[in-house]
Coordinates of C-alpha atoms in Angstrom, one line a residue:
M720 CA -18.3 120.5 -18.7
A721 CA -14.8 121.1 -17.6
T722 CA -12.8 118.0 -16.5
S723 CA -9.9 117.8 -14.2
A724 CA -6.5 116.8 -15.2
E725 CA -6.8 113.7 -13.1
D726 CA -9.7 112.6 -15.1
D727 CA -7.8 113.0 -18.3
A728 CA -4.9 110.9 -17.1
P729 CA -4.9 107.3 -18.2
S730 CA -6.0 104.7 -15.6
S731 CA -3.4 102.4 -14.1
P732 CA -3.9 98.7 -14.2
P733 CA -5.6 97.1 -11.2
L734 CA -3.4 95.3 -8.6
P735 CA -3.7 91.6 -8.4
P736 CA -5.6 90.2 -5.5
S737 CA -3.6 88.9 -2.5
N738 CA -4.9 85.3 -2.9
A739 CA -3.9 84.9 -6.6
S740 CA -2.3 81.5 -7.6
P741 CA 1.5 81.3 -7.8
P742 CA 3.2 80.7 -11.1
P743 CA 3.4 77.1 -12.3
S744 CA 5.8 74.9 -10.3
D745 CA 8.5 72.6 -11.5
L746 CA 6.2 69.5 -11.1
T747 CA 3.7 71.0 -13.6
S748 CA 6.5 71.7 -16.1
E749 CA 7.9 68.1 -15.7
S750 CA 4.4 66.6 -16.1
K751 CA 4.4 68.0 -19.6
T752 CA 7.2 65.6 -20.5
D753 CA 5.7 62.3 -19.2
M754 CA 7.6 59.1 -19.7
D755 CA 6.0 56.1 -21.4
I756 CA 6.4 53.2 -19.0
K757 CA 6.0 49.9 -20.9
V758 CA 4.7 47.0 -18.8
H759 CA 4.6 43.4 -20.1
H760 CA 1.6 41.4 -19.0
A761 CA 0.0 38.2 -20.4
G762 CA 1.8 38.4 -23.6
K763 CA 0.9 42.0 -24.3
I764 CA 2.7 45.3 -23.8
H765 CA 0.8 48.1 -22.0
T766 CA 2.0 51.7 -22.0
F767 CA 1.4 54.0 -19.0
P768 CA 2.3 57.7 -19.2
L769 CA 3.9 58.9 -15.9
P770 CA 6.1 61.8 -14.9
P771 CA 9.8 61.1 -14.2
I772 CA 9.3 61.6 -10.5
A773 CA 6.5 58.9 -10.3
T774 CA 7.2 55.9 -8.1
I775 CA 6.4 52.2 -8.2
N776 CA 3.3 52.9 -6.1
D777 CA 2.1 55.5 -8.7
L778 CA 2.6 52.8 -11.4
S779 CA 0.7 50.3 -9.4
T780 CA -2.2 52.7 -8.9
L781 CA -2.4 53.4 -12.6
I782 CA -2.3 49.7 -13.5
S783 CA -5.2 49.0 -11.0
S784 CA -7.4 51.7 -12.6
T785 CA -6.5 50.7 -16.2
L786 CA -6.3 46.8 -16.1
Q787 CA -8.6 46.3 -13.1
I788 CA -5.9 44.4 -11.2
P789 CA -5.9 45.3 -7.5
P790 CA -2.6 46.3 -6.1
S791 CA -2.8 43.4 -3.7
N792 CA -2.8 41.0 -6.7
Q793 CA 0.2 42.7 -8.4
K794 CA 3.8 41.7 -8.5
L795 CA 6.2 43.7 -10.6
L796 CA 9.3 42.1 -11.9
V797 CA 11.9 44.8 -12.7
S798 CA 14.8 43.1 -14.5
P799 CA 17.7 43.0 -14.3
K800 CA 17.5 45.1 -11.1
P801 CA 16.0 45.4 -8.5
G802 CA 14.1 42.2 -9.3
L803 CA 10.7 41.1 -8.0
L804 CA 8.7 43.7 -6.1
K805 CA 5.7 42.6 -4.0
P806 CA 2.9 44.7 -2.5
P807 CA 2.5 46.9 -0.6
F808 CA 4.5 49.2 -2.8
T809 CA 4.3 52.1 -0.3
T810 CA 7.0 50.5 1.8
G811 CA 10.3 48.8 1.1
P812 CA 13.7 50.0 -0.1
H813 CA 12.4 51.1 -3.5
A814 CA 9.1 52.7 -2.4
S815 CA 10.4 56.3 -2.8
T816 CA 12.8 55.7 -5.8
P817 CA 11.6 57.5 -8.9
L818 CA 10.9 55.3 -11.9
S819 CA 13.3 57.4 -14.0
S820 CA 16.1 56.2 -11.7
L821 CA 15.1 52.5 -12.0
L822 CA 14.8 52.7 -15.8
S823 CA 18.0 54.6 -16.3
A824 CA 20.0 52.0 -14.4
S825 CA 20.2 49.8 -17.5
P826 CA 19.2 50.2 -21.1
K827 CA 17.8 46.6 -20.9
T828 CA 15.4 47.3 -18.0
K829 CA 12.1 45.5 -18.4
I830 CA 9.0 45.6 -16.2
T831 CA 6.8 42.6 -16.2
L832 CA 3.4 42.5 -14.4
L833 CA 2.4 39.3 -12.6
G834 CA -1.2 39.3 -11.5
S835 CA -4.9 38.6 -12.3
T836 CA -8.1 40.5 -12.0
A837 CA -10.5 39.9 -9.2
S838 CA -13.0 38.2 -11.6
Q839 CA -10.3 35.9 -12.9
L840 CA -9.3 34.9 -9.4
A841 CA -12.9 34.3 -8.5
T842 CA -13.3 32.0 -11.5
L843 CA -10.1 30.1 -10.7
N844 CA -11.1 29.6 -7.1
A845 CA -14.6 28.3 -8.2
S846 CA -12.9 25.9 -10.6
I847 CA -10.6 24.6 -7.8
E848 CA -13.5 24.1 -5.4
S849 CA -15.6 22.2 -7.9
T850 CA -12.6 19.9 -8.7
K851 CA -12.1 19.2 -5.0
K852 CA -15.8 18.3 -4.6
A853 CA -15.7 16.0 -7.6
T854 CA -12.6 14.2 -6.4
S855 CA -13.4 14.2 -2.7
P856 CA -14.3 10.8 -1.2
Y857 CA -17.0 12.7 0.8
S858 CA -18.7 14.3 -2.1
G859 CA -21.3 11.6 -2.6
P860 CA -24.0 10.4 -0.3
L861 CA -22.9 9.1 3.1
K862 CA -22.2 5.4 3.1
T863 CA -23.2 3.0 5.8
A864 CA -20.6 3.0 8.6
K865 CA -18.6 -0.2 8.9
P866 CA -18.3 -1.7 12.4
T867 CA -14.8 -1.3 13.8
R868 CA -12.9 -4.3 15.1
R869 CA -13.4 -4.8 18.7
A870 CA -10.6 -5.0 21.1
P871 CA -9.8 -8.7 21.9
S872 CA -11.5 -9.9 25.1
I873 CA -9.7 -11.8 27.8
Q874 CA -11.4 -15.0 26.6
S875 CA -10.1 -14.5 23.1
L876 CA -6.6 -13.8 24.4
Q877 CA -6.7 -17.1 26.3
D878 CA -8.0 -18.9 23.3
S879 CA -5.1 -17.6 21.1
T880 CA -2.6 -19.1 23.6
T881 CA -4.4 -22.4 24.1
Y882 CA -5.8 -23.2 20.6
T883 CA -2.7 -22.8 18.5
F884 CA 0.5 -24.6 17.5
L885 CA 2.2 -25.2 20.8
S886 CA 5.6 -25.4 19.2
I887 CA 7.2 -25.0 15.8
A888 CA 10.4 -26.6 14.5
P889 CA 12.2 -26.7 11.1
L890 CA 14.4 -29.5 9.8
P891 CA 17.8 -28.4 11.0
Y892 CA 19.7 -30.5 8.4
L893 CA 18.1 -28.7 5.5
P894 CA 19.4 -25.3 4.2
N895 CA 18.4 -22.1 6.0
P896 CA 16.3 -23.5 8.9
S897 CA 15.9 -20.0 10.1
R898 CA 13.8 -19.1 7.1
S899 CA 11.7 -22.2 7.6
T900 CA 11.1 -21.0 11.1
Q901 CA 9.9 -17.6 9.8
F902 CA 7.6 -19.3 7.4
L903 CA 6.1 -21.6 10.1
E904 CA 5.7 -18.6 12.4
R905 CA 3.9 -16.7 9.7
L906 CA 1.5 -19.6 9.3
R907 CA 1.0 -19.9 13.1
D908 CA 0.2 -16.2 13.4
D909 CA -1.9 -15.9 10.3
P910 CA -5.1 -14.1 11.4
G911 CA -7.4 -16.6 9.6
I912 CA -5.6 -19.6 11.0
K913 CA -5.7 -18.3 14.5
E914 CA -9.4 -17.4 14.4
T915 CA -10.4 -20.8 12.9
M916 CA -8.4 -22.8 15.4
A917 CA -10.0 -20.9 18.3
R918 CA -13.4 -21.4 16.8
H919 CA -13.0 -25.2 16.5
K920 CA -10.9 -25.4 19.7
W921 CA -8.0 -27.1 17.9
S922 CA -4.6 -27.3 19.5
V923 CA -1.6 -28.9 17.7
G924 CA 1.5 -30.0 19.5
L925 CA 4.0 -29.4 16.8
L926 CA 4.0 -27.6 13.4
T927 CA 7.1 -28.6 11.4
E928 CA 8.2 -29.0 7.8
M929 CA 8.7 -32.2 5.7
N930 CA 11.6 -33.2 3.6
P931 CA 10.5 -33.1 0.0
A932 CA 12.9 -35.9 -1.0
E933 CA 11.2 -38.3 1.5
H934 CA 7.7 -37.6 0.3
T935 CA 8.1 -37.6 -3.5
S936 CA 7.6 -40.5 -5.9
H937 CA 7.2 -40.8 -9.6
E938 CA 3.4 -40.7 -9.2
S939 CA 2.8 -38.1 -6.5
R940 CA 4.1 -35.4 -4.2
T941 CA 2.7 -35.3 -0.7
L942 CA 2.0 -31.8 0.5
G943 CA 1.2 -32.4 4.2
L944 CA 0.7 -35.0 7.0
N945 CA -1.3 -35.0 10.2
R946 CA 0.0 -37.4 12.9
N947 CA -2.3 -38.7 15.7
A948 CA -5.2 -36.3 15.0
G949 CA -3.2 -33.0 15.6
E950 CA -0.2 -34.1 17.6
V951 CA 2.1 -33.2 14.8
I952 CA 1.4 -31.5 11.4
E953 CA 4.1 -31.6 8.7
L954 CA 3.9 -29.2 5.7
R955 CA 5.9 -29.3 2.4
L956 CA 7.4 -25.8 2.6
R957 CA 10.3 -26.1 0.2
T958 CA 10.5 -26.7 -3.5
D959 CA 11.7 -30.0 -4.8
A960 CA 15.1 -28.5 -5.7
Y961 CA 15.5 -26.9 -2.2
D962 CA 16.1 -23.5 -4.0
G963 CA 13.2 -21.7 -2.4
Y964 CA 9.8 -21.9 -0.8
R965 CA 6.4 -22.7 -2.2
D966 CA 3.6 -20.2 -2.5
Y967 CA 2.3 -19.1 0.9
R968 CA -1.4 -19.4 0.1
T969 CA -0.9 -22.9 -1.3
I970 CA 0.7 -24.0 1.9
R971 CA -2.0 -22.4 3.9
H972 CA -4.6 -24.3 1.9
T973 CA -2.7 -27.5 2.7
L974 CA -2.7 -26.5 6.4
C975 CA -6.5 -26.2 6.3
H976 CA -6.7 -29.7 4.9
E977 CA -4.4 -31.1 7.6
L978 CA -6.3 -29.3 10.4
T979 CA -9.5 -31.0 9.2
H980 CA -7.8 -34.4 10.0
N981 CA -8.0 -33.4 13.6
V982 CA -11.7 -34.4 13.4
H983 CA -12.0 -36.8 10.4
S984 CA -9.3 -39.3 9.5
E985 CA -10.7 -40.6 6.2
H986 CA -11.4 -38.5 3.1
D987 CA -15.1 -39.0 3.2
R988 CA -18.0 -36.6 2.6
Q989 CA -17.9 -35.3 6.2
F990 CA -14.2 -34.6 5.8
W991 CA -14.6 -32.6 2.6
D992 CA -17.5 -30.6 4.0
L993 CA -15.6 -29.6 7.0
C994 CA -12.4 -28.9 4.9
K995 CA -14.3 -26.5 2.7
Q996 CA -15.8 -24.8 5.8
V997 CA -12.3 -24.3 7.3
E998 CA -11.0 -22.9 4.1
R999 CA -13.8 -20.3 3.9
E1000 CA -13.3 -19.4 7.6
V1001 CA -9.6 -18.9 7.1
E1002 CA -10.1 -16.7 4.0
K1003 CA -12.8 -14.6 5.8
G1004 CA -10.7 -14.3 9.0
D1005 CA -7.6 -13.2 7.0
W1006 CA -8.4 -9.5 7.4
K1007 CA -5.0 -8.6 6.0
H1008 CA -5.6 -10.4 2.7
G1009 CA -2.8 -12.8 2.4
G1010 CA -1.7 -13.6 5.9
R1011 CA 0.3 -11.6 8.4
R1012 CA 3.9 -10.8 7.4
L1013 CA 6.3 -10.9 10.3
T1014 CA 9.4 -9.9 8.5
E1015 CA 10.3 -7.4 5.7
Q1016 CA 12.5 -10.1 4.1
A1017 CA 10.9 -11.4 1.0
F1018 CA 10.5 -15.1 0.6
Y1019 CA 11.6 -16.6 -2.7
E1020 CA 8.7 -18.9 -3.7
G1021 CA 10.6 -20.8 -6.4
P1022 CA 9.1 -22.7 -9.3
Q1023 CA 5.5 -23.8 -8.6
L1024 CA 3.7 -27.0 -9.5
R1025 CA 0.4 -26.7 -11.3
A1026 CA -2.7 -28.4 -10.1
G1027 CA -3.0 -32.0 -11.3
E1028 CA 0.7 -32.6 -11.7
G1029 CA 0.9 -35.4 -9.2
E1030 CA 0.3 -33.4 -6.0
V1031 CA -1.7 -35.0 -3.3
Q1032 CA -2.6 -33.4 0.1
D1033 CA -1.9 -36.5 2.1
H1034 CA -3.0 -40.1 2.4
G1035 CA -5.3 -39.5 5.4
A1036 CA -4.6 -39.0 9.0
W1037 CA -2.1 -41.5 10.5
Q1038 CA -2.2 -43.2 13.9
G1039 CA 1.2 -44.1 15.5
R1040 CA 2.1 -45.7 18.8
S1041 CA 4.2 -42.9 20.1
Y1042 CA 5.5 -39.4 19.4
K1043 CA 8.2 -38.4 21.7
I1044 CA 9.1 -34.8 22.2
G1045 CA 12.2 -33.7 24.0
E1046 CA 14.4 -36.6 23.2
S1047 CA 17.2 -37.0 20.7
G1048 CA 16.2 -38.4 17.3
S1049 CA 14.8 -37.4 14.0
A1050 CA 11.7 -35.7 12.7
A1051 CA 10.1 -36.9 9.4
G1052 CA 13.1 -39.1 8.6
G1053 CA 15.7 -36.5 9.6
S1054 CA 18.4 -36.7 12.1
G1055 CA 19.7 -34.6 15.0
P1056 CA 17.8 -32.1 17.2
V1057 CA 14.9 -30.1 15.8
G1058 CA 14.9 -26.4 17.0
G1059 CA 16.4 -27.3 20.3
S1060 CA 13.6 -29.8 21.1
A1061 CA 14.1 -33.1 19.4
V1062 CA 11.3 -35.1 18.0
Q1063 CA 11.5 -38.8 17.0
L1064 CA 9.1 -41.2 15.3
D1065 CA 8.5 -44.7 16.6
Q1066 CA 9.4 -47.6 14.5
A1067 CA 5.7 -47.9 13.5
L1068 CA 6.1 -44.6 11.6
D1069 CA 9.4 -45.0 10.0
R1070 CA 10.3 -44.4 6.3
R1071 CA 9.3 -48.0 5.3
E1072 CA 5.8 -47.5 6.6
V1073 CA 5.5 -44.2 4.7
Q1074 CA 6.5 -45.8 1.5
A1075 CA 4.2 -48.8 2.1
K1076 CA 1.2 -46.6 2.8
A1077 CA 1.9 -44.6 -0.3
A1078 CA 2.2 -47.7 -2.4
E1079 CA -1.0 -49.1 -1.0
E1080 CA -2.9 -45.9 -2.0
R1081 CA -1.4 -45.9 -5.5
A1082 CA -2.5 -49.5 -6.0
K1083 CA -6.0 -48.6 -4.9
R1084 CA -6.1 -45.7 -7.4
L1085 CA -4.8 -47.9 -10.2
G1086 CA -7.3 -50.6 -9.5
A1087 CA -10.1 -48.2 -9.5
Q1088 CA -8.9 -46.7 -12.8
E1089 CA -8.7 -50.2 -14.4
K1090 CA -12.2 -51.1 -13.2
R1091 CA -13.6 -47.9 -14.6
K1092 CA -11.9 -48.5 -17.9
D1093 CA -13.3 -52.0 -18.1
R1094 CA -16.8 -50.7 -17.5
E1095 CA -16.4 -48.1 -20.2
E1096 CA -15.2 -50.7 -22.7
G1097 CA -18.0 -53.1 -21.8
S1098 CA -20.6 -50.4 -22.3
A1099 CA -19.1 -49.4 -25.6
S1100 CA -19.3 -52.9 -27.0

């Protein structure tokens, strides 16, 4: 069969369709030469291949998929510049800057990743919570609530102004009388002393100090005196060398002893029973543990005497004919006014009577010791 010339001609290649893909772009050609971005993290170096046009956000996304560290937990330290970069990495002055520009800024550029995986953070938070529970004071079972201190009633306020030391006075001729006043005020306002005096309804006209030199002998040192069943109480505040003040709790213990003489004059069984009761009440009522401190100035306590080294509380309560307050004179053997309100002793309570009373007590003790010694020798023979 005859063919036409057109059939014999070679066929032309087909035309490409109108929706054919364009030739590769520049991004595709650049992606063939990816950069190896080295990131330091937890003592290791991780390498991430990225094209030169990639940004910090691209690096963050690749880190999240590779190391399982969410972008919100990532911080990238690019040194020496631009420094620490924080999320979100899609915003900020370096969000659109290519990594190639950042790395080419300095040959010593280093990228350090700061961050932890979600599981690591969960473990850390659980550890922190368990530590808080273990150290929390509320972690254990609930304790019985303690009753709060009630506000003072009108009656208690009246008692605090009635059953107390109506006046205090140091010895003005001794060094630093102002410090003695502070010490006496501290005793007066001691919570335990105040509560005990109100309970027993004790009121003392004057609380003052005694001169150690006038109440010290070779055999004993008197620590306190109670005149006329609570009209005046004298306490040995100072050390024998006048270089400081004695221990506060020791002086308060002596004050308990002297307050007991408001009821019992002699040192009999009734006296000692009440004295021990007063001491317990003062300790219990001292809710600040050690007395109330009215000043930030520290008291120098000075060298202390040990128990049994010749200390005696007193020689019993004394009865005198008169105790005049408000006149010129002396207190406890002193001279001049006392704290602006002078106190003087009658002749029945002068220094000679003090010494005679002390000598009488010492003679009684020596006689009792000799009788006891004779009995022991008789029983031994």
